Amino acid sequence: MAKKEAKPRKFQAIRGTRDLLPPETALWNRVEQTAHEVFATFGFGEIRPPIVESTELFARAVGGETDIVSKEMYTFEPKLEFFRENFRSVDEAMQSEGRLVRALELVAVFSENLTSALQLKQMAENRETVEAAEALEKLVIESIERRNAGESQPDDNWRALLNRAEQLLWSVDLGGRESLRPEGTAGVCRAYIEHNMQQLPQPVKLYYIGPMFRRERPQKGRYRQFYQIGAEILGGPDAPAIDAELIEMLMTFFEKLKLQGVELAINSIGCPQCRPKYVHALREKLLEFRDRLGEDSRRRIETNPLRVLDSKLTSEQEIIALLPKIADYLCEDCRAHYEAVKHQLELRGVIYRENWRLVRGLDYYMRTTFEITAQGLGSQNAVCGGGRYDGLVELLGGPPTKGIGFAIGEDRLILSIQESGKGAAPQGRAVYIAWMGERAYATAIRAAKDLRKAGFRVELPPTELRFGKALERASKLGSRFALILGDNEVADGQWTLKTLADGSQQKLTEQALLEYLLKV
Ligand code: HAM
């Protein structure tokens, strides 16, 4: 009996990722085009940083203890790290013949991969690594010879060999780990430093559009690959007008897109001078309520008490209302800065609401923080988050530099626009050319070329269709007009144009047709 053929596996986009498809992509393009236009009027230029960066960059900038860095990053280990990590200890290898053999195999695989990585120039070829690779190869040969001679019980000779192997394993510089970017600010600051942008006229105003990656639990408005439209202002003073103008730009952008139910919340989270006092007071108070807090908040009392303010747990809301407020702890400079930011927003007619609980989930913020919500998004209703991060460039090895920025969640922005019914993209191909006959086809090709040149969307069927069939297709595609070209039309030089919505027809010359279409 013939063997039943296995069906090839069907693939699906992986969890938390999705395809953006037409006609929706037209709306994505419209949103991005609007960002390019509005941001340009505020003097921003586009930056396109890479999507992978050193893991260490995000750990330092966003914070190693944050959820984003500690739980959600897509990180690539150097291939050889696996074997090194699995080589636990010489003592363990000495416990049995099986463990010894396993340890020797790990060393052999490491050695083989290291040698080939060096040959293929996949690794930096420093002297130490090259020497380690050679010494490891010799060790592996030695161990094979011993095992061939029947020596495979743990003993002092093996211990000595494994000790040397372990030393060599750790002397190799495997290069750092790399991660898919979970956000854009760290990369932009890295680029500012790398390209000495502090030598340009300050501040430097940059924006970016592109995918970010966080391994969160997917839900409506929350994806593992999502898109941000972000902007950063680096260098120059920390004048409150800069904060306000950045927010004004955001509001202008959202207004242009007719985003509904936009609400701006602002706060100041102080600076390294005044915040520690607040964090201390907060921690003390939280300890009093420790037993009534959930597990996450209890952990955060130690790691990051500010994040407790973010909690959405109903059971914790009463407690949070009793906690000390940052506004009462701001130093004089921070208080004045915050007051001035609010004044500057008022000068620009930007409506805001103060939210003392707005602390944000990334470590680099100081002073001004803000978030914008919009309608139709359910629990993931923040379309934009941002704030000031004056110490960040310095923390990443650059000169002392002021900084402020935001990132819009483009997926959520699009969702909100769609939910409010403002997202319908102009659709359908404008002109469908229904042709029949060889001569008509040549004319149809020319007509398609001319109409496209004039900016029309043209659909030219690749094979001959009966007129009835062609008209059916045209209306399925949502075309506005059908241009009917048969031998009669070509012979008379009078083309038939059918308006699909009402079925009316008219005869026009080639020239008159173009003029008519350009007018309607
Ligand atoms: P963020 O608050 O982590 O800030 O992200 C900004 C926005 O990205 C959020 O308000 C949300 O709209 C969107 N977003 C975040 N995670 C997801 C997700 N998993 N799925 C869909 N959308 C998401 C930052 O990323 C900072 N870098 C913003 C910034 C720039 N601050 C200063 N400069």
Coordinates of C-alpha atoms and ligand atoms in Angstrom, one line a residue:
M1 CA 0.0 0.0 0.0
A2 CA 1.3 3.5 -0.8
K3 CA 2.5 5.3 2.2
K4 CA 0.2 8.2 3.1
E5 CA 2.2 11.4 2.5
A6 CA 2.6 13.5 5.6
K7 CA 1.0 16.9 5.0
P8 CA 3.7 19.7 5.2
R9 CA 3.5 21.7 8.3
K10 CA 1.6 25.0 8.0
F11 CA 3.4 27.9 9.6
Q12 CA 1.8 30.7 11.5
A13 CA 3.2 34.0 12.7
I14 CA 4.7 33.4 16.1
R15 CA 2.8 34.3 19.3
G16 CA 2.6 38.1 19.8
T17 CA 3.6 38.9 16.2
R18 CA 1.4 39.5 13.3
D19 CA 1.3 40.5 9.6
L20 CA 0.2 44.0 8.8
L21 CA -1.8 43.7 5.6
P22 CA -3.6 45.9 3.1
P23 CA -5.8 47.8 3.2
E24 CA -4.7 48.5 6.9
T25 CA -1.2 49.2 5.9
A26 CA -2.5 52.2 4.0
L27 CA -3.5 53.7 7.4
W28 CA 0.0 52.8 8.8
N29 CA 1.6 54.7 6.0
R30 CA -0.7 57.7 6.5
V31 CA 0.2 57.8 10.2
E32 CA 3.9 57.5 9.5
Q33 CA 3.7 60.1 6.7
T34 CA 1.9 62.5 9.1
A35 CA 4.7 61.9 11.7
H36 CA 7.4 62.7 9.1
E37 CA 5.6 65.9 8.2
V38 CA 4.6 67.2 11.6
F39 CA 8.0 66.3 13.2
A40 CA 9.8 68.1 10.4
T41 CA 7.9 71.3 11.1
F42 CA 9.4 71.2 14.6
G43 CA 12.9 70.7 13.3
F44 CA 13.3 67.0 13.9
G45 CA 15.4 64.8 11.7
E46 CA 15.0 61.0 11.3
I47 CA 17.4 58.5 12.7
R48 CA 17.3 54.8 11.8
P49 CA 19.4 53.0 14.4
P50 CA 19.9 49.2 14.2
I51 CA 17.4 46.8 15.8
V52 CA 20.0 44.8 17.6
E53 CA 22.3 46.4 20.2
S54 CA 24.5 45.2 23.0
T55 CA 22.4 43.7 25.8
E56 CA 24.5 45.7 28.2
L57 CA 23.3 49.0 26.6
F58 CA 19.7 48.2 27.6
A59 CA 20.6 46.9 31.0
R60 CA 22.4 50.1 31.8
A61 CA 20.0 52.6 30.2
V62 CA 16.6 51.0 30.9
G63 CA 17.7 49.3 34.1
G64 CA 18.7 45.7 34.9
E65 CA 15.9 45.4 37.5
T66 CA 13.1 46.6 35.2
D67 CA 10.6 44.0 33.8
I68 CA 11.6 45.1 30.3
V69 CA 15.3 44.1 30.7
S70 CA 15.0 41.3 33.3
K71 CA 12.1 39.4 31.8
E72 CA 11.2 40.6 28.4
M73 CA 14.2 40.9 26.1
Y74 CA 15.0 38.7 23.2
T75 CA 18.6 38.0 23.8
F76 CA 21.2 36.1 21.8
E77 CA 24.0 34.4 23.6
P78 CA 27.2 33.8 21.7
K79 CA 26.9 30.2 20.5
L80 CA 29.8 29.0 22.6
E81 CA 28.4 30.3 25.8
F82 CA 26.1 27.3 26.0
F83 CA 29.0 24.8 26.3
R84 CA 30.8 27.0 28.8
E85 CA 27.7 27.4 31.0
N86 CA 27.1 23.7 31.0
F87 CA 30.6 22.9 32.1
R88 CA 29.6 23.1 35.7
S89 CA 32.7 22.3 37.8
V90 CA 35.7 20.0 37.9
D91 CA 34.5 18.7 41.2
E92 CA 31.2 17.6 39.7
A93 CA 33.0 15.9 36.8
M94 CA 35.0 13.9 39.2
Q95 CA 32.0 12.3 40.7
S96 CA 31.5 9.5 38.2
E97 CA 32.8 8.1 34.9
G98 CA 29.6 9.3 33.2
R99 CA 30.1 12.9 34.4
L100 CA 33.7 12.9 33.5
V101 CA 32.9 11.8 29.9
R102 CA 30.2 14.4 29.6
A103 CA 32.6 17.2 30.8
L104 CA 35.2 16.0 28.3
E105 CA 32.7 16.0 25.5
L106 CA 31.7 19.6 26.3
V107 CA 35.3 20.7 26.2
A108 CA 35.7 18.9 22.8
V109 CA 32.7 20.6 21.3
F110 CA 33.7 24.0 22.7
S111 CA 37.2 23.5 21.2
E112 CA 35.9 22.4 17.8
N113 CA 33.5 25.4 17.6
L114 CA 36.1 27.8 18.8
T115 CA 38.6 26.7 16.2
S116 CA 36.0 26.9 13.4
A117 CA 34.7 30.3 14.6
L118 CA 38.3 31.6 14.4
Q119 CA 38.9 30.1 11.0
L120 CA 35.7 31.6 9.7
K121 CA 36.6 34.9 11.3
Q122 CA 33.4 35.0 13.3
M123 CA 35.3 36.0 16.4
A124 CA 37.9 38.6 17.3
E125 CA 41.3 37.0 16.8
N126 CA 43.3 38.2 19.8
R127 CA 46.4 36.4 20.8
E128 CA 44.9 35.1 24.0
T129 CA 42.0 33.4 22.2
V130 CA 44.2 31.9 19.5
E131 CA 46.5 30.5 22.1
A132 CA 43.6 29.1 24.1
A133 CA 42.2 27.5 21.0
E134 CA 45.5 25.8 20.3
A135 CA 46.0 24.6 23.9
L136 CA 42.4 23.3 24.0
E137 CA 42.9 21.3 20.8
K138 CA 46.0 19.7 22.4
L139 CA 44.0 18.9 25.6
V140 CA 41.3 17.3 23.6
I141 CA 43.8 15.1 21.7
E142 CA 45.4 14.1 25.0
S143 CA 42.0 13.2 26.5
I144 CA 41.1 11.0 23.5
E145 CA 44.4 9.2 23.7
R146 CA 43.8 8.5 27.4
R147 CA 40.3 7.2 26.9
N148 CA 41.5 5.1 24.0
A149 CA 44.1 3.6 26.4
G150 CA 41.2 2.6 28.7
E151 CA 41.5 5.4 31.2
S152 CA 38.1 6.7 32.0
Q153 CA 37.7 6.6 35.7
P154 CA 38.0 10.0 37.6
D155 CA 41.5 10.4 39.0
D156 CA 44.1 13.0 39.7
N157 CA 45.4 13.0 36.2
W158 CA 41.9 13.8 34.8
R159 CA 41.4 16.4 37.5
A160 CA 44.6 18.2 36.4
L161 CA 43.5 18.1 32.8
L162 CA 40.0 19.4 33.5
N163 CA 41.5 22.2 35.7
R164 CA 43.6 23.3 32.7
A165 CA 40.6 23.0 30.4
E166 CA 38.4 25.1 32.7
Q167 CA 41.0 27.9 32.8
L168 CA 41.3 27.9 29.1
L169 CA 37.5 28.0 28.6
W170 CA 37.2 31.1 30.7
S171 CA 40.2 32.9 29.1
V172 CA 38.3 33.1 25.8
D173 CA 36.6 36.3 25.1
L174 CA 33.3 35.2 23.5
G175 CA 32.1 38.7 22.8
G176 CA 29.0 40.2 24.4
R177 CA 25.4 39.2 24.3
E178 CA 23.1 41.1 21.9
S179 CA 19.4 41.9 22.2
L180 CA 16.6 43.0 20.0
R181 CA 15.7 46.5 21.1
P182 CA 12.9 46.7 23.5
E183 CA 12.8 50.5 23.1
G184 CA 14.5 53.3 21.2
T185 CA 15.9 55.8 23.6
A186 CA 19.0 53.7 24.6
G187 CA 20.1 53.3 20.9
V188 CA 19.5 56.9 20.1
C189 CA 21.7 58.0 23.1
R190 CA 24.4 55.5 22.0
A191 CA 24.3 56.9 18.5
Y192 CA 24.5 60.5 19.9
I193 CA 27.7 59.6 21.7
E194 CA 29.2 57.4 19.0
H195 CA 28.8 60.1 16.3
N196 CA 30.0 63.0 18.6
M197 CA 26.7 64.7 18.1
Q198 CA 27.5 67.0 21.0
Q199 CA 29.6 68.9 18.4
L200 CA 26.5 69.7 16.4
P201 CA 24.3 72.8 17.2
Q202 CA 22.4 71.8 20.3
P203 CA 19.9 70.5 21.0
V204 CA 19.9 67.6 18.5
K205 CA 16.3 66.7 17.7
L206 CA 15.8 63.1 16.4
Y207 CA 12.9 60.8 15.7
Y208 CA 12.5 57.2 14.7
I209 CA 9.9 54.8 13.5
G210 CA 10.2 51.1 13.7
P211 CA 9.7 47.7 15.5
M212 CA 10.5 47.0 19.1
F213 CA 10.5 43.7 20.8
R214 CA 9.3 42.7 24.3
R215 CA 8.4 39.2 25.3
E216 CA 5.2 40.2 27.2
R217 CA 2.0 38.3 27.5
P218 CA 0.1 39.2 24.3
Q219 CA -3.3 40.8 24.6
K220 CA -5.3 43.5 22.8
G221 CA -2.9 46.4 22.2
R222 CA 0.1 44.4 23.5
Y223 CA 2.3 42.5 21.2
R224 CA 5.8 41.0 21.3
Q225 CA 6.8 42.8 18.1
F226 CA 5.2 46.2 18.2
Y227 CA 6.0 49.5 16.5
Q228 CA 7.0 52.8 18.0
I229 CA 7.2 56.3 16.7
G230 CA 9.6 58.1 19.0
A231 CA 11.4 61.4 19.3
E232 CA 14.3 62.5 21.5
I233 CA 15.8 65.9 22.2
L234 CA 19.5 65.7 23.3
G235 CA 21.9 68.4 24.4
G236 CA 21.2 72.0 25.1
P237 CA 19.5 73.4 28.2
D238 CA 16.8 71.7 30.2
A239 CA 14.5 74.7 29.7
P240 CA 10.9 73.8 30.6
A241 CA 9.9 75.2 27.2
I242 CA 11.6 72.3 25.6
D243 CA 9.5 69.8 27.6
A244 CA 6.4 71.8 26.7
E245 CA 7.2 72.1 23.0
L246 CA 7.8 68.4 22.7
I247 CA 4.4 67.7 24.2
E248 CA 2.8 70.3 21.9
M249 CA 4.3 68.5 18.9
L250 CA 2.7 65.3 20.1
M251 CA -0.7 67.0 20.5
T252 CA -0.4 68.5 17.0
F253 CA 0.4 65.1 15.6
F254 CA -2.6 63.4 17.3
E255 CA -4.9 66.3 16.3
K256 CA -3.9 65.9 12.7
L257 CA -4.8 62.2 12.9
K258 CA -8.1 63.1 14.6
L259 CA -7.3 60.8 17.4
Q260 CA -10.3 60.7 19.8
G261 CA -10.4 61.0 23.6
V262 CA -6.8 62.1 23.9
E263 CA -5.8 62.7 27.5
L264 CA -2.4 63.9 28.7
A265 CA -1.2 63.1 32.2
I266 CA 2.0 64.7 33.6
N267 CA 4.1 64.4 36.7
S268 CA 7.5 65.2 38.0
I269 CA 9.5 62.4 39.6
G270 CA 12.3 64.6 40.9
C271 CA 16.0 64.2 40.5
P272 CA 18.9 62.2 42.0
Q273 CA 19.0 64.9 44.8
C274 CA 15.4 64.8 46.0
R275 CA 14.0 61.4 44.8
P276 CA 16.0 59.2 47.2
K277 CA 14.3 61.0 50.2
Y278 CA 10.9 60.3 48.6
V279 CA 11.8 56.7 47.9
H280 CA 12.9 56.2 51.5
A281 CA 9.6 57.7 52.8
L282 CA 7.6 55.6 50.4
R283 CA 9.4 52.4 51.4
E284 CA 8.8 53.1 55.1
K285 CA 5.1 53.6 54.5
L286 CA 4.9 50.5 52.2
L287 CA 6.5 48.4 54.9
E288 CA 3.7 49.3 57.3
F289 CA 1.2 47.9 54.8
R290 CA 3.3 45.0 53.7
D291 CA 0.9 42.3 54.6
R292 CA -1.9 43.8 52.6
L293 CA 0.1 44.1 49.4
G294 CA 0.2 41.6 46.6
E295 CA 3.3 39.6 45.8
D296 CA 4.6 41.9 43.1
S297 CA 4.3 45.0 45.2
R298 CA 5.9 43.3 48.2
R299 CA 8.9 42.5 46.0
R300 CA 9.0 46.0 44.7
I301 CA 9.3 47.5 48.2
E302 CA 12.9 46.5 48.0
T303 CA 13.7 46.6 44.3
N304 CA 11.7 49.7 43.1
P305 CA 9.0 51.1 45.4
L306 CA 8.0 53.7 42.9
R307 CA 6.6 51.0 40.7
V308 CA 4.1 50.1 43.4
L309 CA 2.3 53.4 42.4
D310 CA 1.7 51.9 39.0
S311 CA -0.2 49.0 40.4
K312 CA -3.6 48.3 38.9
L313 CA -4.7 45.7 41.6
T314 CA -8.0 46.8 43.0
S315 CA -7.1 45.6 46.4
E316 CA -4.1 47.9 46.5
Q317 CA -5.8 51.1 45.5
E318 CA -6.9 52.1 49.0
I319 CA -3.4 51.7 50.3
I320 CA -1.8 53.6 47.4
A321 CA -4.1 56.6 48.2
L322 CA -2.5 56.8 51.6
L323 CA 1.1 56.8 50.4
P324 CA 3.3 60.0 50.5
K325 CA 3.2 62.1 47.3
I326 CA 6.3 63.0 45.4
A327 CA 5.2 66.6 45.0
D328 CA 5.8 67.1 48.7
Y329 CA 9.4 65.9 48.4
L330 CA 10.6 67.7 45.3
C331 CA 13.7 69.9 45.8
E332 CA 13.4 73.6 45.0
D333 CA 14.9 73.2 41.4
C334 CA 12.6 70.4 40.5
R335 CA 9.6 72.1 41.9
A336 CA 10.4 75.3 39.9
H337 CA 11.0 73.2 36.8
Y338 CA 7.7 71.4 37.1
E339 CA 5.7 74.6 37.7
A340 CA 7.4 76.2 34.7
V341 CA 6.6 73.2 32.5
K342 CA 2.9 73.5 33.4
H343 CA 3.0 77.2 32.7
Q344 CA 4.7 76.6 29.3
L345 CA 2.0 74.0 28.4
E346 CA -0.7 76.5 29.3
L347 CA 1.0 79.1 27.0
R348 CA 0.7 76.6 24.2
G349 CA -3.0 75.8 25.0
V350 CA -2.1 72.2 25.9
I351 CA -4.6 70.7 28.3
Y352 CA -3.1 68.3 30.9
R353 CA -4.1 66.5 34.0
E354 CA -1.6 66.0 36.8
N355 CA -1.1 62.4 38.0
W356 CA 1.2 62.0 41.0
R357 CA 1.2 58.2 40.4
L358 CA 2.8 58.5 37.0
V359 CA 6.3 57.0 37.5
R360 CA 6.9 55.0 34.3
G361 CA 8.6 51.6 34.0
L362 CA 12.0 52.6 32.9
D363 CA 14.8 53.7 35.2
Y364 CA 16.3 56.6 33.2
Y365 CA 13.6 59.2 33.9
M366 CA 13.9 62.3 36.1
R367 CA 11.7 65.3 36.5
T368 CA 9.0 65.5 33.8
T369 CA 7.2 62.3 33.0
F370 CA 4.0 62.1 30.9
E371 CA 1.7 59.6 29.3
I372 CA -1.1 60.0 26.8
T373 CA -4.2 57.8 26.6
A374 CA -6.8 57.5 23.9
Q375 CA -10.2 56.0 23.5
G376 CA -11.1 52.5 22.4
L377 CA -8.1 50.6 23.8
G378 CA -9.3 48.8 26.9
S379 CA -6.8 48.2 29.6
Q380 CA -3.7 48.9 27.4
N381 CA -4.8 52.5 26.8
A382 CA -1.4 54.3 26.9
V383 CA -0.7 55.4 23.3
C384 CA 2.4 57.3 24.3
G385 CA 4.9 57.6 27.2
G386 CA 7.9 59.8 27.7
G387 CA 9.9 62.0 30.0
R388 CA 13.1 63.7 30.8
Y389 CA 16.3 61.7 31.3
D390 CA 19.1 64.2 31.9
G391 CA 21.7 61.7 33.3
L392 CA 21.4 59.0 30.7
V393 CA 24.0 60.0 28.1
E394 CA 26.6 60.4 30.8
L395 CA 25.6 57.0 32.2
L396 CA 26.3 55.5 28.8
G397 CA 29.8 57.0 28.8
G398 CA 29.0 60.3 27.0
P399 CA 29.4 63.9 28.2
P400 CA 26.9 65.4 30.6
T401 CA 23.8 65.9 28.4
K402 CA 20.2 66.9 29.0
G403 CA 17.6 64.7 27.3
I404 CA 13.9 64.3 26.9
G405 CA 11.7 62.3 24.6
F406 CA 8.7 60.1 24.0
A407 CA 7.5 57.0 22.2
I408 CA 4.1 56.5 20.7
G409 CA 2.8 52.9 20.5
E410 CA 1.9 52.9 16.8
D411 CA -0.1 49.7 17.0
R412 CA -2.3 51.2 19.7
L413 CA -2.6 54.5 17.9
I414 CA -3.8 52.7 14.8
L415 CA -6.3 50.6 16.9
S416 CA -7.7 53.7 18.4
I417 CA -8.1 55.5 15.1
Q418 CA -9.8 52.4 13.7
E419 CA -12.1 52.0 16.6
S420 CA -13.3 55.6 16.2
G421 CA -14.2 54.8 12.6
K422 CA -11.7 57.4 11.2
G423 CA -9.4 54.8 9.8
A424 CA -11.0 53.9 6.5
A425 CA -8.4 54.2 3.9
P426 CA -9.5 55.4 0.4
Q427 CA -9.8 52.0 -1.2
G428 CA -10.4 50.3 -4.5
R429 CA -8.6 50.7 -7.8
A430 CA -9.9 53.8 -9.5
V431 CA -10.0 52.6 -13.1
Y432 CA -10.5 49.0 -14.3
I433 CA -9.7 48.5 -18.0
A434 CA -12.0 46.0 -19.5
W435 CA -10.5 45.0 -22.9
M436 CA -11.4 42.5 -25.6
G437 CA -9.4 41.7 -28.7
E438 CA -5.7 42.0 -29.7
R439 CA -6.0 45.5 -31.0
A440 CA -7.9 46.7 -28.0
Y441 CA -5.2 45.2 -25.8
A442 CA -2.4 47.3 -27.3
T443 CA -4.6 50.4 -26.8
A444 CA -5.4 49.2 -23.2
I445 CA -1.7 48.9 -22.4
R446 CA -1.1 52.5 -23.6
A447 CA -4.1 53.8 -21.8
A448 CA -2.9 52.1 -18.5
K449 CA 0.5 53.7 -18.9
D450 CA -1.0 57.2 -19.5
L451 CA -3.5 56.9 -16.6
R452 CA -0.9 55.7 -14.1
K453 CA 1.4 58.5 -15.2
A454 CA -1.4 60.9 -14.3
G455 CA -1.6 59.3 -10.9
F456 CA -4.6 57.0 -11.3
R457 CA -4.8 53.6 -9.9
V458 CA -5.2 51.3 -12.8
E459 CA -6.1 47.6 -13.0
L460 CA -5.3 46.0 -16.3
P461 CA -6.4 42.3 -16.5
P462 CA -3.5 40.2 -17.8
T463 CA -5.8 37.9 -19.9
E464 CA -8.8 38.6 -22.0
L465 CA -12.2 38.5 -20.1
R466 CA -15.7 38.7 -21.4
F467 CA -17.0 42.2 -20.6
G468 CA -19.6 40.8 -18.1
K469 CA -16.9 39.0 -16.2
A470 CA -14.6 42.0 -16.3
L471 CA -17.2 44.4 -15.0
E472 CA -18.0 41.9 -12.2
R473 CA -14.3 41.9 -11.2
A474 CA -14.1 45.7 -11.4
S475 CA -16.9 46.1 -8.9
K476 CA -15.5 43.4 -6.6
L477 CA -12.2 45.4 -6.5
G478 CA -14.2 48.5 -5.6
S479 CA -13.0 50.3 -8.8
R480 CA -14.8 53.6 -9.4
F481 CA -14.7 53.4 -13.2
A482 CA -14.5 50.8 -15.8
L483 CA -12.9 51.8 -19.1
I484 CA -14.3 49.6 -21.8
L485 CA -12.1 49.0 -24.8
G486 CA -13.3 46.7 -27.6
D487 CA -12.6 46.7 -31.3
N488 CA -15.4 49.2 -31.9
E489 CA -14.0 51.7 -29.4
V490 CA -10.6 51.4 -30.9
A491 CA -11.8 51.8 -34.4
D492 CA -13.9 54.9 -33.6
G493 CA -11.4 56.5 -31.2
Q494 CA -14.4 56.8 -28.8
W495 CA -13.8 55.0 -25.5
T496 CA -16.6 53.9 -23.2
L497 CA -16.3 54.9 -19.6
K498 CA -18.7 53.3 -17.1
T499 CA -19.3 54.7 -13.6
L500 CA -19.8 51.7 -11.5
A501 CA -21.7 53.2 -8.7
D502 CA -24.7 54.1 -10.9
G503 CA -24.0 52.1 -14.1
S504 CA -24.1 55.2 -16.3
Q505 CA -22.0 55.2 -19.5
Q506 CA -20.5 57.8 -21.7
K507 CA -18.3 57.9 -24.8
L508 CA -15.2 60.0 -24.7
T509 CA -12.1 60.5 -26.9
E510 CA -8.8 59.6 -25.3
Q511 CA -8.0 63.2 -24.6
A512 CA -11.5 64.0 -23.2
L513 CA -11.3 60.9 -21.0
L514 CA -8.2 62.1 -19.2
E515 CA -9.6 65.5 -18.8
Y516 CA -12.9 64.1 -17.4
L517 CA -11.2 61.8 -14.9
L518 CA -8.9 64.5 -13.7
K519 CA -11.9 66.7 -13.0
V520 CA -14.2 64.2 -11.1
Ligands
HAM1 P1 7.2 52.9 27.1 O1 6.2 53.5 27.9 O2 7.9 51.6 27.5 O3 8.4 54.0 26.8 O4 6.6 52.6 25.6 C1 6.0 53.7 24.9 C2 4.7 53.2 24.3 O5 5.0 52.1 23.5 C3 3.6 52.8 25.3 O6 2.9 53.9 25.8 C4 2.8 51.9 24.4 O7 1.9 52.7 23.6 C5 3.8 51.3 23.4 N1 4.1 49.9 23.9 C6 5.0 49.5 24.8 N2 5.0 48.1 24.9 C7 4.1 47.7 24.0 C8 3.7 46.4 23.6 N3 4.2 45.3 24.1 N4 2.8 46.3 22.6 C9 2.3 47.4 22.0 N5 2.7 48.7 22.3 C10 3.6 48.8 23.3 C11 9.5 53.8 26.1 O8 9.6 52.9 25.3 C12 10.4 55.0 26.1 N6 11.6 54.6 25.3 C13 9.8 56.2 25.7 C14 10.7 57.4 25.7 C15 11.4 57.9 24.7 N7 11.0 58.1 26.8 C16 11.9 59.0 26.5 N8 12.1 58.9 25.2

